[in-house]
Amino acid sequence: MQDTDPTPPASPQCSNPAAIADWIRLAEAPGVGCRTARVLLDAFGSPAAILRAGHAALAAHVPASVAAALSAPLPAETARLLDQTLDWLARPGHHILTLHDSDYPEVLRHIPDPPLLLYINGRRELLQRPPVAVVGSRNASTQGRANAENFARALSEAGLCVVSGMALGIDTAAHEGALCGPGSTIAVVGTGIDRVYPARNRALAHRIADEGCIVSEYALGTPPVANNFPRRNRIISGMAAGVLVVEAAAQSGSLITAQMAAEQGREVFALPGSIHSTLAKGCHQLIREGARLVETVDEVLEAMRVSPLVRQAASITPVEDSILLEALGHDPVEPDALLECFGGDAGLLAGELLALELAGVLERLPGGRVQRVVRAA
């Protein structure tokens, strides 16, 4: 992981179509990947400045072929993509975040190769909630799917947003479980956000777009190319404070996500299984390599509640400004009794309760009740 963040201070969310078009031109230019773009942004400050810098200035920082692509007239294919994207962006629930936007997920911003753009369909505010990833095998067992759904539901009930990749098997079960709780779910996809892959998850994708959030770094129309999915996995782990692997064969793509998570400084959890099950081999390998063996969701929650990445990822209201403190009083209370403070929005309530717990001014009691903590003067 890089020691410093070379990006300039974040700006408010970009809503200027011309500025968004410049970001898309930069991202789609031949030979420009995330790392090359970061070099150029460090040197010139913004996509607009890069695009008007000229071949000679650009060639001082990148290969001549890349400088030529960036200084050439706008290709017709890119012009069509820009028109299509701006039309897509004008529809309800559609958003684009750039690397320099203030509400770009903070923990993702600090990985070595963060995406330049995030195309979003759904509830953008979920990107500011404390996230945990749940991933695993596409060819999951019945028990594995049940474990993923149950863990994801419990994590969501605790106020954590569950991130996964909308693949069949464990990912699907994780999204379905998380949608049952107020933390909800984010699906990171390896195609353009206007495509659904796999097709069998079309109904799930529509539900996530309505109740959760779908995220992609790929331009509209991008098909499900095999190489996109390992790169997609770095976003799943990069958005999360921890990654839970539920089931994985020895060569599972979930191990790539777990490896990326470890390299990014995330906590890695793995559920153990039978020594006779091929779907347990990957989890056992992770445990041998240092992943935390977990058997209950409380073990995951305990680690997440002390994780500095959870605090960094969440938009935590300063304790002194919390509207919940007065409502909590000093006696144990059922969380549902506090819903009125947030207009009945269980998601906002769950996030605020978790924020107060992280701040050390609230504790959870047996039976689901919560109580304000008063420290001695």
Coordinates of C-alpha atoms in Angstrom, one line a residue, residues 32-306:
V32 CA -4.6 5.0 -19.7
G33 CA -5.2 2.8 -16.6
C34 CA -5.7 3.9 -13.0
R35 CA -2.0 4.2 -12.3
T36 CA -1.2 6.2 -15.4
A37 CA -4.1 8.5 -14.7
R38 CA -2.9 9.1 -11.2
V39 CA 0.5 10.1 -12.6
L40 CA -1.2 12.6 -14.9
L41 CA -3.5 13.9 -12.2
D42 CA -0.5 14.5 -9.9
A43 CA 1.2 16.4 -12.7
F44 CA -1.7 18.5 -14.1
G45 CA -4.4 18.5 -11.3
S46 CA -7.5 17.7 -13.3
P47 CA -8.7 15.8 -16.4
A48 CA -9.5 19.2 -18.1
A49 CA -5.9 20.3 -17.6
I50 CA -4.6 17.0 -18.9
L51 CA -6.7 17.2 -22.0
R52 CA -5.5 20.7 -22.9
A53 CA -1.9 20.2 -21.9
G54 CA -0.7 19.2 -25.4
H55 CA 1.4 16.3 -26.7
A56 CA 4.8 17.6 -25.6
A57 CA 3.8 18.3 -22.0
L58 CA 2.0 15.0 -21.6
A59 CA 4.9 13.1 -23.2
A60 CA 7.1 14.2 -20.3
H61 CA 5.1 12.0 -18.0
V62 CA 3.7 9.1 -20.1
P63 CA 4.6 7.2 -23.2
A64 CA 4.3 9.0 -26.5
S65 CA 1.4 6.8 -27.6
V66 CA -0.6 7.7 -24.5
A67 CA 0.2 11.4 -25.0
A68 CA -0.9 11.2 -28.6
A69 CA -4.2 9.6 -27.6
L70 CA -5.0 12.2 -25.0
S71 CA -4.1 15.2 -27.3
A72 CA -5.9 13.8 -30.4
P73 CA -9.4 15.1 -31.3
L74 CA -12.3 13.4 -29.6
P75 CA -12.9 10.0 -31.3
A76 CA -16.4 9.4 -32.6
E77 CA -16.8 6.3 -30.5
T78 CA -16.0 8.2 -27.3
A79 CA -18.3 11.0 -28.3
R80 CA -21.2 8.5 -28.6
L81 CA -20.3 7.0 -25.2
L82 CA -20.3 10.5 -23.7
D83 CA -23.8 11.2 -25.1
Q84 CA -25.1 7.8 -23.9
T85 CA -23.6 8.3 -20.4
L86 CA -24.9 11.8 -19.9
D87 CA -28.4 10.6 -20.9
W88 CA -28.0 7.7 -18.5
L89 CA -26.9 10.1 -15.7
A90 CA -30.0 12.2 -16.1
R91 CA -32.3 9.4 -15.0
P92 CA -33.4 9.0 -11.3
G93 CA -31.0 7.0 -9.1
H94 CA -28.1 7.2 -11.5
H95 CA -24.9 8.9 -10.3
I96 CA -21.2 9.1 -11.2
L97 CA -18.5 9.8 -8.6
T98 CA -15.0 10.8 -9.6
L99 CA -11.8 10.1 -7.7
H100 CA -11.8 13.8 -6.6
D101 CA -15.4 13.9 -5.3
S102 CA -15.8 14.4 -1.5
D103 CA -18.3 11.5 -1.2
Y104 CA -16.1 9.1 -3.1
P105 CA -15.6 6.2 -0.5
E106 CA -12.7 7.2 1.6
V107 CA -11.2 3.8 2.3
L108 CA -11.3 3.0 -1.5
R109 CA -9.6 6.2 -2.4
H110 CA -6.5 5.1 -0.5
I111 CA -5.9 1.7 -2.2
P112 CA -2.9 1.7 -4.7
D113 CA -5.1 1.8 -7.8
P114 CA -8.6 3.2 -7.0
P115 CA -11.0 3.5 -9.9
L116 CA -11.2 6.9 -11.5
L117 CA -15.0 6.7 -11.8
L118 CA -17.7 4.9 -10.0
Y119 CA -21.0 4.5 -11.9
I120 CA -23.8 4.1 -9.3
N121 CA -27.3 2.9 -9.7
G122 CA -29.3 3.2 -6.4
R123 CA -28.8 4.6 -3.0
R124 CA -25.5 6.5 -3.2
E125 CA -25.5 7.2 0.5
L126 CA -24.8 3.6 1.2
L127 CA -21.2 4.2 0.1
Q128 CA -20.8 6.2 3.3
R129 CA -21.9 3.4 5.6
P130 CA -19.5 1.1 7.4
P131 CA -19.0 -1.8 4.9
V132 CA -18.0 -5.5 5.2
A133 CA -17.6 -7.8 2.2
V134 CA -19.1 -11.3 2.1
V135 CA -17.8 -13.5 -0.8
G136 CA -17.5 -17.1 -1.7
S137 CA -18.0 -19.8 -4.3
R138 CA -20.4 -19.6 -7.2
N139 CA -21.0 -23.3 -6.9
A140 CA -22.0 -23.0 -3.2
S141 CA -23.5 -25.8 -1.1
T142 CA -26.9 -25.4 0.4
Q143 CA -25.3 -24.9 3.9
G144 CA -22.9 -22.4 2.5
R145 CA -25.7 -20.3 0.9
A146 CA -27.6 -20.4 4.2
N147 CA -24.5 -19.3 6.2
A148 CA -23.9 -16.4 3.8
E149 CA -27.5 -15.3 4.0
N150 CA -27.6 -15.5 7.8
F151 CA -24.2 -13.8 8.4
A152 CA -25.1 -11.0 5.9
R153 CA -28.5 -10.5 7.5
A154 CA -27.0 -10.2 10.9
L155 CA -24.3 -7.8 9.7
S156 CA -26.9 -5.7 8.0
E157 CA -29.0 -5.7 11.2
A158 CA -26.0 -4.4 13.1
G159 CA -25.8 -1.4 10.7
L160 CA -23.0 -2.6 8.4
C161 CA -23.5 -2.4 4.7
V162 CA -22.7 -5.8 3.0
V163 CA -20.6 -5.6 -0.2
S164 CA -20.4 -8.5 -2.7
G165 CA -20.1 -9.1 -6.4
M166 CA -23.6 -10.3 -7.4
A167 CA -22.3 -13.6 -8.7
L168 CA -24.3 -16.8 -8.3
G169 CA -23.9 -18.8 -5.1
I170 CA -22.5 -17.1 -2.0
D171 CA -22.7 -13.5 -3.4
T172 CA -26.3 -13.9 -4.3
A173 CA -27.1 -15.3 -0.8
A174 CA -25.2 -12.5 0.9
H175 CA -27.1 -9.8 -1.1
E176 CA -30.4 -11.4 -0.3
G177 CA -29.6 -11.6 3.4
A178 CA -28.3 -8.0 3.6
L179 CA -31.4 -6.7 2.0
C180 CA -33.4 -7.9 5.0
G181 CA -31.6 -5.5 7.3
P182 CA -31.2 -1.8 7.5
G183 CA -27.5 -1.8 6.5
S184 CA -28.5 -3.0 3.1
T185 CA -26.1 -4.0 0.4
I186 CA -23.7 -2.8 -2.4
A187 CA -23.2 -5.0 -5.5
V188 CA -19.9 -4.3 -7.3
V189 CA -20.1 -5.6 -10.9
G190 CA -17.6 -6.4 -13.6
T191 CA -19.7 -5.1 -16.5
G192 CA -21.1 -1.7 -17.5
I193 CA -23.7 -0.7 -15.0
D194 CA -26.4 -0.9 -17.7
R195 CA -25.9 -4.7 -18.0
V196 CA -26.9 -7.5 -15.7
Y197 CA -24.6 -10.4 -15.3
P198 CA -25.3 -13.2 -14.7
A199 CA -28.7 -13.0 -16.4
R200 CA -30.2 -15.2 -13.7
N201 CA -29.7 -12.4 -11.2
R202 CA -31.8 -9.9 -13.2
A203 CA -34.6 -9.7 -10.5
L204 CA -31.9 -9.4 -7.7
A205 CA -30.2 -6.6 -9.6
H206 CA -33.5 -4.7 -9.9
R207 CA -34.1 -5.1 -6.2
I208 CA -30.6 -4.0 -5.3
A209 CA -31.0 -0.9 -7.5
D210 CA -34.2 -0.1 -5.6
E211 CA -33.2 -0.9 -2.1
G212 CA -29.4 -1.0 -2.2
C213 CA -26.7 0.2 -4.6
I214 CA -25.0 -1.2 -7.7
V215 CA -21.5 0.1 -8.5
S216 CA -19.2 -0.3 -11.5
E217 CA -16.0 1.3 -12.7
Y218 CA -16.6 0.2 -16.3
A219 CA -18.2 2.3 -19.0
L220 CA -21.7 1.7 -20.1
G221 CA -22.1 -1.2 -22.5
T222 CA -19.0 -3.0 -21.2
P223 CA -19.6 -6.8 -21.6
P224 CA -18.7 -9.5 -19.0
V225 CA -15.0 -9.9 -20.1
A226 CA -13.2 -12.4 -17.9
N227 CA -10.3 -10.0 -17.0
N228 CA -12.8 -7.5 -15.5
F229 CA -13.7 -9.7 -12.6
P230 CA -10.4 -9.9 -10.8
R231 CA -10.1 -6.1 -11.1
R232 CA -13.7 -5.8 -9.8
N233 CA -12.6 -7.8 -6.7
R234 CA -10.1 -5.1 -5.7
I235 CA -13.0 -2.7 -5.4
I236 CA -15.0 -5.2 -3.3
S237 CA -12.1 -5.5 -0.8
G238 CA -11.1 -1.9 -1.2
M239 CA -14.5 -0.6 -0.2
A240 CA -14.7 -2.9 2.9
A241 CA -13.2 -2.8 6.3
G242 CA -13.2 -6.6 6.4
V243 CA -13.8 -9.5 4.1
L244 CA -15.6 -12.7 5.1
V245 CA -15.1 -15.7 2.9
V246 CA -17.9 -18.2 3.4
E247 CA -17.0 -21.0 1.1
A248 CA -14.2 -21.3 -1.5
A249 CA -12.5 -24.1 -3.4
A250 CA -8.7 -24.2 -3.6
Q251 CA -8.7 -22.1 -6.9
S252 CA -11.7 -19.9 -6.1
G253 CA -11.8 -16.3 -7.3
S254 CA -12.8 -15.5 -3.7
L255 CA -9.2 -16.2 -2.7
I256 CA -8.1 -13.3 -5.0
T257 CA -10.5 -11.0 -3.2
A258 CA -9.1 -12.2 0.2
Q259 CA -5.5 -11.7 -1.0
M260 CA -6.3 -8.2 -2.2
A261 CA -8.0 -7.5 1.1
A262 CA -4.9 -8.6 3.1
E263 CA -2.6 -6.5 0.8
Q264 CA -4.9 -3.5 1.4
G265 CA -4.7 -3.9 5.2
R266 CA -8.2 -5.3 5.6
E267 CA -9.3 -7.9 8.1
V268 CA -9.9 -11.3 6.5
F269 CA -12.3 -13.8 8.0
A270 CA -13.0 -17.3 6.9
L271 CA -15.6 -19.9 7.9
P272 CA -14.1 -23.4 8.5
G273 CA -15.7 -26.5 7.0
S274 CA -15.4 -30.2 6.7
I275 CA -12.0 -31.6 5.8
H276 CA -13.8 -33.7 3.2
S277 CA -15.4 -30.8 1.4
T278 CA -13.7 -29.3 -1.6
L279 CA -15.5 -26.0 -0.9
A280 CA -13.7 -25.7 2.5
K281 CA -10.2 -26.0 1.0
G282 CA -9.9 -22.4 0.2
C283 CA -11.1 -21.2 3.6
H284 CA -8.7 -23.6 5.3
Q285 CA -5.9 -22.2 3.2
L286 CA -6.8 -18.7 4.2
I287 CA -6.8 -19.6 7.8
R288 CA -3.4 -21.2 7.5
E289 CA -2.2 -18.0 5.9
G290 CA -3.5 -15.8 8.8
A291 CA -7.2 -15.2 8.2
R292 CA -9.3 -15.1 11.3
L293 CA -11.3 -18.3 11.8
V294 CA -14.9 -17.3 12.7
E295 CA -17.9 -19.4 13.7
T296 CA -20.4 -16.8 14.7
V297 CA -21.3 -13.3 13.4
D298 CA -20.5 -11.8 16.8
E299 CA -16.8 -12.6 16.1
V300 CA -17.0 -10.6 12.9
L301 CA -18.9 -7.8 14.6
E302 CA -16.4 -7.6 17.5
A303 CA -13.6 -7.1 15.1
M304 CA -15.5 -4.5 13.0
R305 CA -16.4 -2.5 16.1
V306 CA -12.8 -1.9 16.9

